[in-house]
């Protein structure tokens, strides 16, 4: 099936979700299902390309949908002004061919991880902090492990600063979001993801990137009972205990 027959679920329409949505729409993905429960604030505008000053105070879901429809009239946009939560996660994920996690909090990221694995849908995670971007693709029965293999549980609230607290370089978000969109396109086209079971970290100040295998963690509650594929090429490994991997 061509991209025009595919549906992408994008969680969050902000710094990561916005560039991902633009990438998916520009490539001709037929339907974009986006979930976002925030309003546009001044502090968003440095990194959230779907919004303009005239949108301040508007709901992000409706502003993002209006922008996407204006730019790409042939794309179907289903924008939901709601939070991705335990009550709606499986239904939303089940309606999509690929899931792009552009959320800004760990609880949502872990929920997206668990729901996508349960529904057997591929998922592209992304995260940014200051000048660092991270990507990880979780493919059911694919290579390597999932977010829960890597971190097991979300960190306690407040243990990791949010973007609002720590700040984020707008260009880092644009870069990471565009890579997430490109990765979702690969998956929709039936190819293996570039970050499938591999954590990609890019540090913008040093221009250093790193790609490490995320091992399947025995007893992982999210991907238990599935067999990982062996990667076809040797890659450095990230141990499940968050320690740095050796090449
Ligand atoms: Zn796992």
mmCIF file of C-alpha atoms and ligand atoms in Angstrom:
data_model
loop_
_atom_site.group_PDB
_atom_site.id
_atom_site.type_symbol
_atom_site.label_atom_id
_atom_site.label_comp_id
_atom_site.label_asym_id
_atom_site.label_seq_id
_atom_site.Cartn_x
_atom_site.Cartn_y
_atom_site.Cartn_z
ATOM 1 C CA UNK A 1 0.000 0.000 0.000
ATOM 2 C CA UNK A 2 1.297 3.436 -0.799
ATOM 3 C CA UNK A 3 1.805 6.091 1.852
ATOM 4 C CA UNK A 4 -1.521 7.687 0.899
ATOM 5 C CA UNK A 5 -3.312 4.684 2.385
ATOM 6 C CA UNK A 6 -1.429 4.847 5.703
ATOM 7 C CA UNK A 7 -2.257 6.422 9.048
ATOM 8 C CA UNK A 8 0.324 7.849 11.440
ATOM 9 C CA UNK A 9 -0.526 8.578 15.070
ATOM 10 C CA UNK A 10 1.545 11.470 16.399
ATOM 11 C CA UNK A 11 1.428 12.069 20.154
ATOM 12 C CA UNK A 12 2.068 15.758 20.764
ATOM 13 C CA UNK A 13 2.137 18.528 18.169
ATOM 14 C CA UNK A 14 4.955 20.521 19.781
ATOM 15 C CA UNK A 15 8.719 20.625 19.315
ATOM 16 C CA UNK A 16 9.038 16.989 18.218
ATOM 17 C CA UNK A 17 5.541 16.235 16.952
ATOM 18 C CA UNK A 18 5.340 19.417 14.840
ATOM 19 C CA UNK A 19 8.391 18.727 12.635
ATOM 20 C CA UNK A 20 7.422 15.036 12.492
ATOM 21 C CA UNK A 21 3.917 15.927 11.298
ATOM 22 C CA UNK A 22 5.307 18.260 8.632
ATOM 23 C CA UNK A 23 7.695 15.544 7.419
ATOM 24 C CA UNK A 24 4.925 12.937 7.245
ATOM 25 C CA UNK A 25 2.476 15.294 5.526
ATOM 26 C CA UNK A 26 5.030 16.500 2.979
ATOM 27 C CA UNK A 27 5.816 12.867 2.090
ATOM 28 C CA UNK A 28 2.143 12.150 1.419
ATOM 29 C CA UNK A 29 1.045 10.009 4.367
ATOM 30 C CA UNK A 30 -2.709 9.802 3.842
ATOM 31 C CA UNK A 31 -3.986 10.364 7.362
ATOM 32 C CA UNK A 32 -2.453 12.084 10.350
ATOM 33 C CA UNK A 33 -4.035 11.339 13.701
ATOM 34 C CA UNK A 34 -2.677 13.779 16.253
ATOM 35 C CA UNK A 35 -3.284 13.941 19.970
ATOM 36 C CA UNK A 36 -2.467 17.081 21.916
ATOM 37 C CA UNK A 37 -4.106 18.656 24.971
ATOM 38 C CA UNK A 38 -2.188 21.921 25.372
ATOM 39 C CA UNK A 39 -2.661 25.521 24.303
ATOM 40 C CA UNK A 40 -0.110 27.571 22.352
ATOM 41 C CA UNK A 41 2.173 29.651 24.605
ATOM 42 C CA UNK A 42 4.800 32.259 23.743
ATOM 43 C CA UNK A 43 7.594 29.982 25.015
ATOM 44 C CA UNK A 44 6.580 27.334 22.445
ATOM 45 C CA UNK A 45 7.242 29.446 19.382
ATOM 46 C CA UNK A 46 11.052 28.990 19.295
ATOM 47 C CA UNK A 47 10.745 25.286 18.493
ATOM 48 C CA UNK A 48 7.181 24.440 17.462
ATOM 49 C CA UNK A 49 6.931 25.200 13.744
ATOM 50 C CA UNK A 50 3.202 24.538 13.353
ATOM 51 C CA UNK A 51 2.330 27.618 15.426
ATOM 52 C CA UNK A 52 2.526 31.350 14.819
ATOM 53 C CA UNK A 53 2.084 34.353 17.088
ATOM 54 C CA UNK A 54 -1.541 34.710 16.011
ATOM 55 C CA UNK A 55 -2.196 31.234 17.488
ATOM 56 C CA UNK A 56 -1.218 32.251 21.039
ATOM 57 C CA UNK A 57 -3.862 31.022 23.461
ATOM 58 C CA UNK A 58 -5.446 28.726 20.862
ATOM 59 C CA UNK A 59 -5.729 24.994 21.383
ATOM 60 C CA UNK A 60 -2.713 23.311 19.799
ATOM 61 C CA UNK A 61 -4.799 20.519 18.263
ATOM 62 C CA UNK A 62 -6.981 22.897 16.249
ATOM 63 C CA UNK A 63 -4.112 25.274 15.370
ATOM 64 C CA UNK A 64 -1.939 22.371 14.195
ATOM 65 C CA UNK A 65 -4.779 20.903 12.130
ATOM 66 C CA UNK A 66 -5.487 24.263 10.488
ATOM 67 C CA UNK A 67 -1.815 24.727 9.572
ATOM 68 C CA UNK A 68 -1.425 21.206 8.192
ATOM 69 C CA UNK A 69 -4.647 21.442 6.161
ATOM 70 C CA UNK A 70 -3.585 24.793 4.714
ATOM 71 C CA UNK A 71 -0.185 23.423 3.685
ATOM 72 C CA UNK A 72 -1.342 19.970 2.540
ATOM 73 C CA UNK A 73 -5.046 20.042 1.567
ATOM 74 C CA UNK A 74 -5.000 16.446 0.317
ATOM 75 C CA UNK A 75 -3.988 15.003 3.710
ATOM 76 C CA UNK A 76 -6.704 13.899 6.153
ATOM 77 C CA UNK A 77 -6.004 15.393 9.574
ATOM 78 C CA UNK A 78 -7.800 14.023 12.621
ATOM 79 C CA UNK A 79 -6.746 16.261 15.530
ATOM 80 C CA UNK A 80 -7.923 15.280 18.999
ATOM 81 C CA UNK A 81 -7.761 17.837 21.811
ATOM 82 C CA UNK A 82 -7.089 15.293 24.519
ATOM 83 C CA UNK A 83 -4.335 13.715 26.565
ATOM 84 C CA UNK A 84 -3.004 10.330 25.467
ATOM 85 C CA UNK A 85 -3.893 8.254 28.533
ATOM 86 C CA UNK A 86 -4.564 4.711 29.695
ATOM 87 C CA UNK A 87 -8.236 4.964 28.689
ATOM 88 C CA UNK A 88 -7.658 5.909 25.043
ATOM 89 C CA UNK A 89 -4.129 4.591 24.330
ATOM 90 C CA UNK A 90 -5.007 1.218 22.818
ATOM 91 C CA UNK A 91 -7.800 2.582 20.625
ATOM 92 C CA UNK A 92 -5.598 5.382 19.277
ATOM 93 C CA UNK A 93 -2.592 3.147 18.663
ATOM 94 C CA UNK A 94 -4.833 0.499 17.119
ATOM 95 C CA UNK A 95 -6.082 3.005 14.539
ATOM 96 C CA UNK A 96 -2.572 3.721 13.239
ATOM 97 C CA UNK A 97 0.050 1.967 11.100
ATOM 98 C CA UNK A 98 2.884 3.688 12.958
ATOM 99 C CA UNK A 99 3.127 5.665 16.205
ATOM 100 C CA UNK A 100 5.364 8.707 16.684
ATOM 101 C CA UNK A 101 5.891 9.655 20.309
ATOM 102 C CA UNK A 102 6.549 13.376 20.519
ATOM 103 C CA UNK A 103 5.244 13.691 24.072
ATOM 104 C CA UNK A 104 7.064 15.729 26.686
ATOM 105 C CA UNK A 105 6.773 13.513 29.756
ATOM 106 C CA UNK A 106 7.932 10.070 30.825
ATOM 107 C CA UNK A 107 4.528 8.768 31.889
ATOM 108 C CA UNK A 108 3.178 9.282 28.364
ATOM 109 C CA UNK A 109 6.335 7.833 26.786
ATOM 110 C CA UNK A 110 6.063 4.623 28.807
ATOM 111 C CA UNK A 111 2.338 4.362 28.107
ATOM 112 C CA UNK A 112 2.960 4.809 24.359
ATOM 113 C CA UNK A 113 5.688 2.135 24.520
ATOM 114 C CA UNK A 114 3.442 -0.375 26.291
ATOM 115 C CA UNK A 115 0.366 0.316 24.143
ATOM 116 C CA UNK A 116 2.285 0.044 20.860
ATOM 117 C CA UNK A 117 3.851 -3.280 21.847
ATOM 118 C CA UNK A 118 0.499 -4.631 22.980
ATOM 119 C CA UNK A 119 -1.138 -3.571 19.718
ATOM 120 C CA UNK A 120 1.862 -4.844 17.664
ATOM 121 C CA UNK A 121 2.451 -1.421 16.114
ATOM 122 C CA UNK A 122 5.884 0.078 15.448
ATOM 123 C CA UNK A 123 6.735 3.131 17.536
ATOM 124 C CA UNK A 124 9.295 5.901 17.146
ATOM 125 C CA UNK A 125 10.274 7.495 20.467
ATOM 126 C CA UNK A 126 11.983 10.863 20.639
ATOM 127 C CA UNK A 127 13.258 13.064 23.412
ATOM 128 C CA UNK A 128 15.215 16.285 23.743
ATOM 129 C CA UNK A 129 16.921 18.103 26.581
ATOM 130 C CA UNK A 130 18.956 21.263 26.104
ATOM 131 C CA UNK A 131 21.179 20.413 23.104
ATOM 132 C CA UNK A 132 20.792 16.628 23.164
ATOM 133 C CA UNK A 133 18.348 14.602 21.089
ATOM 134 C CA UNK A 134 17.536 10.908 21.542
ATOM 135 C CA UNK A 135 15.629 8.503 19.302
ATOM 136 C CA UNK A 136 14.619 4.881 19.753
ATOM 137 C CA UNK A 137 12.369 2.827 17.511
ATOM 138 C CA UNK A 138 10.485 -0.102 19.001
ATOM 139 C CA UNK A 139 9.291 -2.670 16.471
ATOM 140 C CA UNK A 140 7.271 -5.642 17.716
ATOM 141 C CA UNK A 141 9.274 -8.789 16.962
ATOM 142 C CA UNK A 142 12.020 -6.531 15.631
ATOM 143 C CA UNK A 143 15.608 -5.894 16.603
ATOM 144 C CA UNK A 144 16.521 -5.153 20.228
ATOM 145 C CA UNK A 145 14.449 -3.949 23.143
ATOM 146 C CA UNK A 146 12.014 -1.235 24.091
ATOM 147 C CA UNK A 147 11.973 1.860 26.280
ATOM 148 C CA UNK A 148 11.082 -0.296 29.297
ATOM 149 C CA UNK A 149 13.995 -2.647 28.538
ATOM 150 C CA UNK A 150 16.243 0.402 28.749
ATOM 151 C CA UNK A 151 14.770 2.205 31.751
ATOM 152 C CA UNK A 152 12.292 -0.283 33.287
ATOM 153 C CA UNK A 153 10.253 2.446 35.025
ATOM 154 C CA UNK A 154 9.738 6.168 34.459
ATOM 155 C CA UNK A 155 12.034 8.262 36.685
ATOM 156 C CA UNK A 156 10.353 9.825 39.739
ATOM 157 C CA UNK A 157 8.555 13.060 38.926
ATOM 158 C CA UNK A 158 11.027 15.923 39.265
ATOM 159 C CA UNK A 159 14.129 13.694 38.963
ATOM 160 C CA UNK A 160 14.724 14.769 35.367
ATOM 161 C CA UNK A 161 14.179 18.425 34.474
ATOM 162 C CA UNK A 162 11.508 19.204 31.901
ATOM 163 C CA UNK A 163 12.217 21.244 28.749
ATOM 164 C CA UNK A 164 10.611 24.222 30.484
ATOM 165 C CA UNK A 165 12.976 23.843 33.451
ATOM 166 C CA UNK A 166 16.178 22.914 31.627
ATOM 167 C CA UNK A 167 15.587 24.688 28.343
ATOM 168 C CA UNK A 168 15.955 23.270 24.877
ATOM 169 C CA UNK A 169 17.698 24.496 21.757
ATOM 170 C CA UNK A 170 14.906 24.973 19.216
ATOM 171 C CA UNK A 171 16.991 23.569 16.393
ATOM 172 C CA UNK A 172 17.609 20.361 18.387
ATOM 173 C CA UNK A 173 13.881 19.757 18.525
ATOM 174 C CA UNK A 174 13.478 20.449 14.813
ATOM 175 C CA UNK A 175 16.293 18.056 13.968
ATOM 176 C CA UNK A 176 14.984 15.277 16.222
ATOM 177 C CA UNK A 177 11.370 15.703 15.099
ATOM 178 C CA UNK A 178 12.316 15.593 11.425
ATOM 179 C CA UNK A 179 14.376 12.424 12.022
ATOM 180 C CA UNK A 180 11.382 10.882 13.805
ATOM 181 C CA UNK A 181 9.174 11.684 10.816
ATOM 182 C CA UNK A 182 11.724 10.201 8.419
ATOM 183 C CA UNK A 183 11.989 7.056 10.565
ATOM 184 C CA UNK A 184 8.189 6.660 10.599
ATOM 185 C CA UNK A 185 8.211 6.931 6.791
ATOM 186 C CA UNK A 186 10.766 4.103 6.619
ATOM 187 C CA UNK A 187 8.546 1.920 8.779
ATOM 188 C CA UNK A 188 5.424 2.777 6.754
ATOM 189 C CA UNK A 189 7.301 1.817 3.601
ATOM 190 C CA UNK A 190 7.985 -1.618 5.134
ATOM 191 C CA UNK A 191 11.691 -1.033 5.713
ATOM 192 C CA UNK A 192 13.615 -1.685 8.915
ATOM 193 C CA UNK A 193 13.964 1.399 11.085
ATOM 194 C CA UNK A 194 17.371 3.046 11.321
ATOM 195 C CA UNK A 195 16.912 3.271 15.116
ATOM 196 C CA UNK A 196 15.093 -0.039 15.545
ATOM 197 C CA UNK A 197 16.163 -1.404 18.936
ATOM 198 C CA UNK A 198 18.968 1.138 18.880
ATOM 199 C CA UNK A 199 19.241 4.289 20.933
ATOM 200 C CA UNK A 200 20.496 7.195 18.833
ATOM 201 C CA UNK A 201 21.905 10.111 20.789
ATOM 202 C CA UNK A 202 22.999 13.329 19.114
ATOM 203 C CA UNK A 203 24.729 16.154 20.965
ATOM 204 C CA UNK A 204 24.389 19.353 18.957
ATOM 205 C CA UNK A 205 27.220 21.327 20.582
ATOM 206 C CA UNK A 206 29.885 18.733 19.779
ATOM 207 C CA UNK A 207 28.114 17.403 16.654
ATOM 208 C CA UNK A 208 28.659 13.894 18.066
ATOM 209 C CA UNK A 209 26.218 11.083 17.408
ATOM 210 C CA UNK A 210 26.070 7.599 18.917
ATOM 211 C CA UNK A 211 23.998 4.545 18.023
ATOM 212 C CA UNK A 212 23.877 1.692 20.558
ATOM 213 C CA UNK A 213 21.867 -1.515 20.637
ATOM 214 C CA UNK A 214 19.232 -1.702 23.368
ATOM 215 C CA UNK A 215 19.261 -5.287 24.621
ATOM 216 C CA UNK A 216 15.981 -7.033 25.312
ATOM 217 C CA UNK A 217 15.762 -7.168 29.125
ATOM 218 C CA UNK A 218 14.688 -10.552 30.481
ATOM 219 C CA UNK A 219 11.404 -10.102 32.278
ATOM 220 C CA UNK A 220 10.537 -6.796 30.567
ATOM 221 C CA UNK A 221 6.815 -6.394 31.205
ATOM 222 C CA UNK A 222 6.203 -4.650 27.869
ATOM 223 C CA UNK A 223 7.882 -6.969 25.386
ATOM 224 C CA UNK A 224 7.734 -10.261 27.260
ATOM 225 C CA UNK A 225 6.986 -13.278 25.101
ATOM 226 C CA UNK A 226 8.350 -11.816 21.864
ATOM 227 C CA UNK A 227 11.597 -12.910 20.260
ATOM 228 C CA UNK A 228 13.993 -10.195 19.133
ATOM 229 C CA UNK A 229 15.750 -10.413 15.794
ATOM 230 C CA UNK A 230 19.529 -10.404 15.836
ATOM 231 C CA UNK A 231 20.974 -7.229 14.333
ATOM 232 C CA UNK A 232 22.611 -7.903 10.990
ATOM 233 C CA UNK A 233 25.635 -5.770 11.795
ATOM 234 C CA UNK A 234 27.580 -5.410 15.043
ATOM 235 C CA UNK A 235 26.653 -2.364 17.100
ATOM 236 C CA UNK A 236 27.683 -1.163 20.537
ATOM 237 C CA UNK A 237 25.297 -2.226 23.289
ATOM 238 C CA UNK A 238 23.399 -0.257 25.883
ATOM 239 C CA UNK A 239 22.910 -2.361 28.989
ATOM 240 C CA UNK A 240 19.421 -2.308 30.510
ATOM 241 C CA UNK A 241 20.764 -0.804 33.733
ATOM 242 C CA UNK A 242 21.356 2.597 32.087
ATOM 243 C CA UNK A 243 25.150 2.124 32.182
ATOM 244 C CA UNK A 244 27.190 3.137 29.205
ATOM 245 C CA UNK A 245 27.730 0.354 26.708
ATOM 246 C CA UNK A 246 31.109 -0.847 25.494
ATOM 247 C CA UNK A 247 31.776 -1.099 21.811
HETATM 248 ZN ZN1 LIG B 1 11.018 -4.259 26.609
#
